[in-house]
Amino acid sequence: KAGVTQTPRYLIKTRGQQVTLSCSPISGHRSVSWYQQTPGQGLQFLFEYFSETQRNKGNFPGRFSGRQFSNSRSEMNVSTLELGDSALYLCASSVEGTKPQHFGDGTRLSIL
Amino acid sequence: QKEVEQDPGPLSVPEGAIVSLNCTYSNSAFQYFMWYRQYSRKGPELLMYTYSSGNKEDGRFTAQVDKSSKYISLFIRDSQPSDSATYLCAMNEGTDKLIFGTGTRLQVFP
């Protein structure tokens, strides 16, 4: 069974640009969550989608947004990039809230 | 104060040692407790998943949850150099919003 797939693996952007990251969950998983991982703050929850609806949101500014498609694939968008947005962005999928989450290998975003 | 506290290490042990990793938390509403292992340049890999208090064993790994003390542990028996990684505890209230510890870096030397 294929795991969680995130594309691209690496991205380099400049301040002010916007970026879209993609996540394909494990087949049959309807919940997709996004996390930001930095050396200083560790892993922080961004938001979670289930059946195309955002169910939970973390404490991030509105520049961070996402969506989920009918096939459960999800995208995350960050607009007006700042230097502090440099991080590893991880996607995780699960069957539903009480079940364990499985992570992809992330997209490493670097802002110049 | 963070909701989940975890000693960042690094923790360095010889091959074959028993490793003890721990986390404390402050939110009594947490019900589900997980341990993930993360290798460099990879995503977190789920090791153990437990609900409420008690012990769970899987091969060389044992997870313990003490909700009365708000304390969880992961024990690794017969540690191997391949166990060298960062270990992250995580927990939630039954939703998909996981709260993570900062991670403990473990090094097992031959």
mmCIF file of C-alpha atoms in Angstrom:
data_model
loop_
_atom_site.group_PDB
_atom_site.id
_atom_site.type_symbol
_atom_site.label_atom_id
_atom_site.label_comp_id
_atom_site.label_asym_id
_atom_site.label_seq_id
_atom_site.Cartn_x
_atom_site.Cartn_y
_atom_site.Cartn_z
ATOM 1 C CA LYS A 1 0.000 0.000 0.000
ATOM 2 C CA ALA A 2 1.483 3.340 -1.030
ATOM 3 C CA GLY A 3 2.205 5.822 1.738
ATOM 4 C CA VAL A 4 1.523 9.522 1.908
ATOM 5 C CA THR A 5 3.084 11.298 -1.076
ATOM 6 C CA GLN A 6 4.122 14.933 -0.969
ATOM 7 C CA THR A 7 5.306 16.998 -3.910
ATOM 8 C CA PRO A 8 7.594 18.694 -4.522
ATOM 9 C CA ARG A 9 10.256 17.540 -2.045
ATOM 10 C CA TYR A 10 12.184 20.803 -2.193
ATOM 11 C CA LEU A 11 11.232 24.355 -3.082
ATOM 12 C CA ILE A 12 13.139 27.618 -3.119
ATOM 13 C CA LYS A 13 11.153 30.832 -3.223
ATOM 14 C CA THR A 14 11.756 34.513 -2.543
ATOM 15 C CA ARG A 15 9.950 36.813 -0.141
ATOM 16 C CA GLY A 16 6.570 37.992 -1.342
ATOM 17 C CA GLN A 17 5.942 35.032 -3.630
ATOM 18 C CA GLN A 18 3.304 32.399 -3.061
ATOM 19 C CA VAL A 19 3.622 28.621 -3.089
ATOM 20 C CA THR A 20 1.366 25.577 -3.397
ATOM 21 C CA LEU A 21 2.250 22.212 -1.883
ATOM 22 C CA SER A 22 0.522 18.962 -2.716
ATOM 23 C CA CYS A 23 -0.336 15.867 -0.682
ATOM 24 C CA SER A 24 -1.796 12.526 -1.766
ATOM 25 C CA PRO A 25 -3.032 10.527 1.243
ATOM 26 C CA ILE A 26 -2.982 6.791 1.765
ATOM 27 C CA SER A 27 -5.745 5.141 -0.239
ATOM 28 C CA GLY A 28 -8.949 5.055 1.815
ATOM 29 C CA HIS A 29 -7.872 7.826 4.182
ATOM 30 C CA ARG A 30 -10.296 10.749 4.179
ATOM 31 C CA SER A 31 -8.572 12.992 6.718
ATOM 32 C CA VAL A 32 -5.535 15.064 5.745
ATOM 33 C CA SER A 33 -3.632 17.246 8.195
ATOM 34 C CA TRP A 34 -0.783 19.674 7.599
ATOM 35 C CA TYR A 35 2.060 20.518 9.972
ATOM 36 C CA GLN A 36 4.987 22.920 9.945
ATOM 37 C CA GLN A 37 8.286 21.700 11.391
ATOM 38 C CA THR A 38 11.063 24.128 12.324
ATOM 39 C CA PRO A 39 14.121 23.703 14.583
ATOM 40 C CA GLY A 40 12.845 26.357 16.981
ATOM 41 C CA GLN A 41 9.141 25.489 17.256
ATOM 42 C CA GLY A 42 9.109 21.792 16.391
ATOM 43 C CA LEU A 43 6.000 20.335 14.765
ATOM 44 C CA GLN A 44 3.010 22.646 14.774
ATOM 45 C CA PHE A 45 -0.486 21.874 13.499
ATOM 46 C CA LEU A 46 -1.677 24.014 10.590
ATOM 47 C CA PHE A 47 -5.098 22.601 9.644
ATOM 48 C CA GLU A 48 -7.053 19.432 8.942
ATOM 49 C CA TYR A 49 -9.476 18.544 6.177
ATOM 50 C CA PHE A 50 -12.042 15.770 6.108
ATOM 51 C CA SER A 51 -14.332 15.143 3.153
ATOM 52 C CA GLU A 52 -13.358 18.492 1.573
ATOM 53 C CA THR A 53 -14.197 20.471 4.753
ATOM 54 C CA GLN A 54 -11.747 22.147 7.095
ATOM 55 C CA ARG A 55 -12.471 20.760 10.563
ATOM 56 C CA ASN A 56 -9.576 22.116 12.609
ATOM 57 C CA LYS A 57 -7.227 25.044 12.303
ATOM 58 C CA GLY A 58 -4.056 25.914 14.174
ATOM 59 C CA ASN A 59 -2.703 29.320 15.160
ATOM 60 C CA PHE A 60 -1.263 30.442 11.862
ATOM 61 C CA PRO A 61 -2.033 33.632 9.906
ATOM 62 C CA GLY A 62 -4.510 33.691 7.056
ATOM 63 C CA ARG A 63 -1.645 33.575 4.552
ATOM 64 C CA PHE A 64 -1.708 29.823 5.167
ATOM 65 C CA SER A 65 -4.656 28.127 3.519
ATOM 66 C CA GLY A 66 -5.583 24.751 2.169
ATOM 67 C CA ARG A 67 -8.177 22.720 0.410
ATOM 68 C CA GLN A 68 -9.123 19.115 -0.171
ATOM 69 C CA PHE A 69 -10.479 17.567 -3.319
ATOM 70 C CA SER A 70 -13.128 14.883 -3.742
ATOM 71 C CA ASN A 71 -10.419 12.217 -4.121
ATOM 72 C CA SER A 72 -9.004 13.289 -0.698
ATOM 73 C CA ARG A 73 -5.873 14.810 -2.208
ATOM 74 C CA SER A 74 -5.005 18.091 -0.529
ATOM 75 C CA GLU A 75 -3.112 21.242 -1.330
ATOM 76 C CA MET A 76 -1.669 23.862 0.954
ATOM 77 C CA ASN A 77 -1.019 27.420 -0.156
ATOM 78 C CA VAL A 78 1.134 30.083 1.452
ATOM 79 C CA SER A 79 0.876 33.609 0.096
ATOM 80 C CA THR A 80 3.193 36.588 0.560
ATOM 81 C CA LEU A 81 6.044 34.399 1.739
ATOM 82 C CA GLU A 82 8.213 35.581 4.625
ATOM 83 C CA LEU A 83 11.691 34.440 5.643
ATOM 84 C CA GLY A 84 10.162 32.796 8.736
ATOM 85 C CA ASP A 85 8.083 30.487 6.543
ATOM 86 C CA SER A 86 11.208 28.462 5.776
ATOM 87 C CA ALA A 87 10.392 25.037 7.190
ATOM 88 C CA LEU A 88 9.603 21.426 6.495
ATOM 89 C CA TYR A 89 5.892 21.125 5.687
ATOM 90 C CA LEU A 90 4.480 17.729 6.535
ATOM 91 C CA CYS A 91 1.226 16.163 5.488
ATOM 92 C CA ALA A 92 -0.404 13.325 7.415
ATOM 93 C CA SER A 93 -3.422 11.191 6.629
ATOM 94 C CA SER A 94 -5.712 9.031 8.712
ATOM 95 C CA VAL A 95 -8.999 7.203 8.351
ATOM 96 C CA GLU A 96 -10.565 9.627 10.820
ATOM 97 C CA GLY A 97 -9.841 11.591 14.008
ATOM 98 C CA THR A 98 -9.399 8.774 16.498
ATOM 99 C CA LYS A 99 -7.147 6.726 14.224
ATOM 100 C CA PRO A 100 -3.369 7.130 13.926
ATOM 101 C CA GLN A 101 -1.894 9.579 11.448
ATOM 102 C CA HIS A 102 0.738 8.583 8.930
ATOM 103 C CA PHE A 103 3.135 11.166 7.598
ATOM 104 C CA GLY A 104 4.746 11.835 4.265
ATOM 105 C CA ASP A 105 8.395 12.884 3.944
ATOM 106 C CA GLY A 106 7.488 16.534 3.613
ATOM 107 C CA THR A 107 8.265 19.472 1.384
ATOM 108 C CA ARG A 108 11.276 21.504 2.443
ATOM 109 C CA LEU A 109 10.560 25.154 1.670
ATOM 110 C CA SER A 110 13.394 27.666 1.698
ATOM 111 C CA ILE A 111 12.715 31.397 1.433
ATOM 112 C CA LEU A 112 15.505 33.640 0.165
ATOM 113 C CA GLN B 1 4.645 26.713 29.247
ATOM 114 C CA LYS B 2 4.225 24.204 26.428
ATOM 115 C CA GLU B 3 1.387 21.692 26.523
ATOM 116 C CA VAL B 4 3.842 18.833 25.972
ATOM 117 C CA GLU B 5 7.371 18.811 27.391
ATOM 118 C CA GLN B 6 10.114 16.517 26.119
ATOM 119 C CA ASP B 7 13.831 16.514 26.891
ATOM 120 C CA PRO B 8 15.632 17.296 23.608
ATOM 121 C CA GLY B 9 18.716 15.280 24.495
ATOM 122 C CA PRO B 10 20.881 14.241 22.803
ATOM 123 C CA LEU B 11 20.834 10.842 24.465
ATOM 124 C CA SER B 12 23.829 8.658 23.673
ATOM 125 C CA VAL B 13 23.792 4.950 24.627
ATOM 126 C CA PRO B 14 25.808 1.835 23.735
ATOM 127 C CA GLU B 15 24.335 -0.847 21.523
ATOM 128 C CA GLY B 16 22.213 -3.295 23.518
ATOM 129 C CA ALA B 17 21.195 -0.768 26.189
ATOM 130 C CA ILE B 18 17.628 -0.159 27.330
ATOM 131 C CA VAL B 19 16.519 3.327 26.331
ATOM 132 C CA SER B 20 13.874 5.301 28.212
ATOM 133 C CA LEU B 21 12.232 8.295 26.553
ATOM 134 C CA ASN B 22 9.664 10.436 28.336
ATOM 135 C CA CYS B 23 7.137 13.218 27.910
ATOM 136 C CA THR B 24 4.985 15.146 30.332
ATOM 137 C CA TYR B 25 1.846 17.060 29.441
ATOM 138 C CA SER B 26 -0.543 19.499 31.031
ATOM 139 C CA ASN B 27 -3.859 18.965 29.191
ATOM 140 C CA SER B 28 -5.953 16.366 31.016
ATOM 141 C CA ALA B 29 -8.233 16.077 27.951
ATOM 142 C CA PHE B 30 -5.572 14.217 25.962
ATOM 143 C CA GLN B 31 -6.778 10.669 25.300
ATOM 144 C CA TYR B 32 -4.611 9.266 22.499
ATOM 145 C CA PHE B 33 -0.845 9.024 22.799
ATOM 146 C CA MET B 34 1.680 8.286 20.084
ATOM 147 C CA TRP B 35 5.382 7.863 19.579
ATOM 148 C CA TYR B 36 6.971 8.665 16.240
ATOM 149 C CA ARG B 37 10.513 8.102 15.013
ATOM 150 C CA GLN B 38 12.035 10.553 12.564
ATOM 151 C CA TYR B 39 15.212 9.958 10.608
ATOM 152 C CA SER B 40 17.080 12.833 9.023
ATOM 153 C CA ARG B 41 15.368 14.153 5.872
ATOM 154 C CA LYS B 42 12.357 11.879 6.393
ATOM 155 C CA GLY B 43 8.868 12.297 7.812
ATOM 156 C CA PRO B 44 7.828 10.971 11.237
ATOM 157 C CA GLU B 45 7.136 7.234 11.286
ATOM 158 C CA LEU B 46 4.493 5.927 13.696
ATOM 159 C CA LEU B 47 5.928 3.517 16.270
ATOM 160 C CA MET B 48 3.288 3.193 18.975
ATOM 161 C CA TYR B 49 -0.334 4.287 19.382
ATOM 162 C CA THR B 50 -2.163 3.947 22.703
ATOM 163 C CA TYR B 51 -5.478 5.027 24.130
ATOM 164 C CA SER B 52 -5.778 6.185 27.749
ATOM 165 C CA SER B 53 -3.608 4.713 30.514
ATOM 166 C CA GLY B 54 -1.713 1.440 30.422
ATOM 167 C CA ASN B 55 1.109 -0.379 28.671
ATOM 168 C CA LYS B 56 1.483 -1.553 25.097
ATOM 169 C CA GLU B 57 4.275 -3.709 23.753
ATOM 170 C CA ASP B 58 5.395 -4.206 20.147
ATOM 171 C CA GLY B 59 8.606 -6.120 19.621
ATOM 172 C CA ARG B 60 11.464 -4.215 21.263
ATOM 173 C CA PHE B 61 9.232 -1.209 22.010
ATOM 174 C CA THR B 62 7.009 -0.658 25.056
ATOM 175 C CA ALA B 63 4.826 2.411 25.517
ATOM 176 C CA GLN B 64 3.469 3.406 28.920
ATOM 177 C CA VAL B 65 0.833 6.006 29.706
ATOM 178 C CA ASP B 66 0.098 7.282 33.218
ATOM 179 C CA LYS B 67 -2.758 9.751 32.903
ATOM 180 C CA SER B 68 -2.869 10.413 36.649
ATOM 181 C CA SER B 69 0.701 11.776 36.468
ATOM 182 C CA LYS B 70 0.333 13.147 32.925
ATOM 183 C CA TYR B 71 3.428 11.218 31.949
ATOM 184 C CA ILE B 72 4.182 8.922 29.004
ATOM 185 C CA SER B 73 7.218 6.791 28.272
ATOM 186 C CA LEU B 74 8.729 4.765 25.454
ATOM 187 C CA PHE B 75 11.182 1.987 26.254
ATOM 188 C CA ILE B 76 13.463 0.484 23.623
ATOM 189 C CA ARG B 77 15.079 -2.833 24.535
ATOM 190 C CA ASP B 78 18.283 -4.157 22.968
ATOM 191 C CA SER B 79 18.892 -0.832 21.213
ATOM 192 C CA GLN B 80 20.585 -0.936 17.812
ATOM 193 C CA PRO B 81 22.577 1.672 15.852
ATOM 194 C CA SER B 82 19.630 1.737 13.409
ATOM 195 C CA ASP B 83 17.498 3.127 16.267
ATOM 196 C CA SER B 84 19.521 6.356 16.095
ATOM 197 C CA ALA B 85 16.925 9.004 15.239
ATOM 198 C CA THR B 86 14.755 11.691 16.794
ATOM 199 C CA TYR B 87 11.814 10.371 18.821
ATOM 200 C CA LEU B 88 8.703 12.489 19.042
ATOM 201 C CA CYS B 89 5.818 12.049 21.438
ATOM 202 C CA ALA B 90 2.419 13.257 20.282
ATOM 203 C CA MET B 91 -1.058 13.329 21.723
ATOM 204 C CA ASN B 92 -4.584 14.550 21.003
ATOM 205 C CA GLU B 93 -8.090 14.844 22.386
ATOM 206 C CA GLY B 94 -9.591 12.525 19.790
ATOM 207 C CA THR B 95 -9.346 14.917 16.852
ATOM 208 C CA ASP B 96 -6.710 15.071 14.134
ATOM 209 C CA LYS B 97 -4.919 17.973 15.826
ATOM 210 C CA LEU B 98 -1.782 16.370 17.189
ATOM 211 C CA ILE B 99 0.298 18.199 19.791
ATOM 212 C CA PHE B 100 3.949 17.188 19.615
ATOM 213 C CA GLY B 101 6.853 17.274 22.009
ATOM 214 C CA THR B 102 10.048 18.867 20.735
ATOM 215 C CA GLY B 103 11.640 15.461 20.152
ATOM 216 C CA THR B 104 14.567 13.631 21.759
ATOM 217 C CA ARG B 105 17.610 12.901 19.633
ATOM 218 C CA LEU B 106 18.907 9.389 20.312
ATOM 219 C CA GLN B 107 22.284 8.036 19.256
ATOM 220 C CA VAL B 108 23.130 4.362 19.703
ATOM 221 C CA PHE B 109 26.816 3.675 19.222
ATOM 222 C CA PRO B 110 28.291 0.238 18.375
#
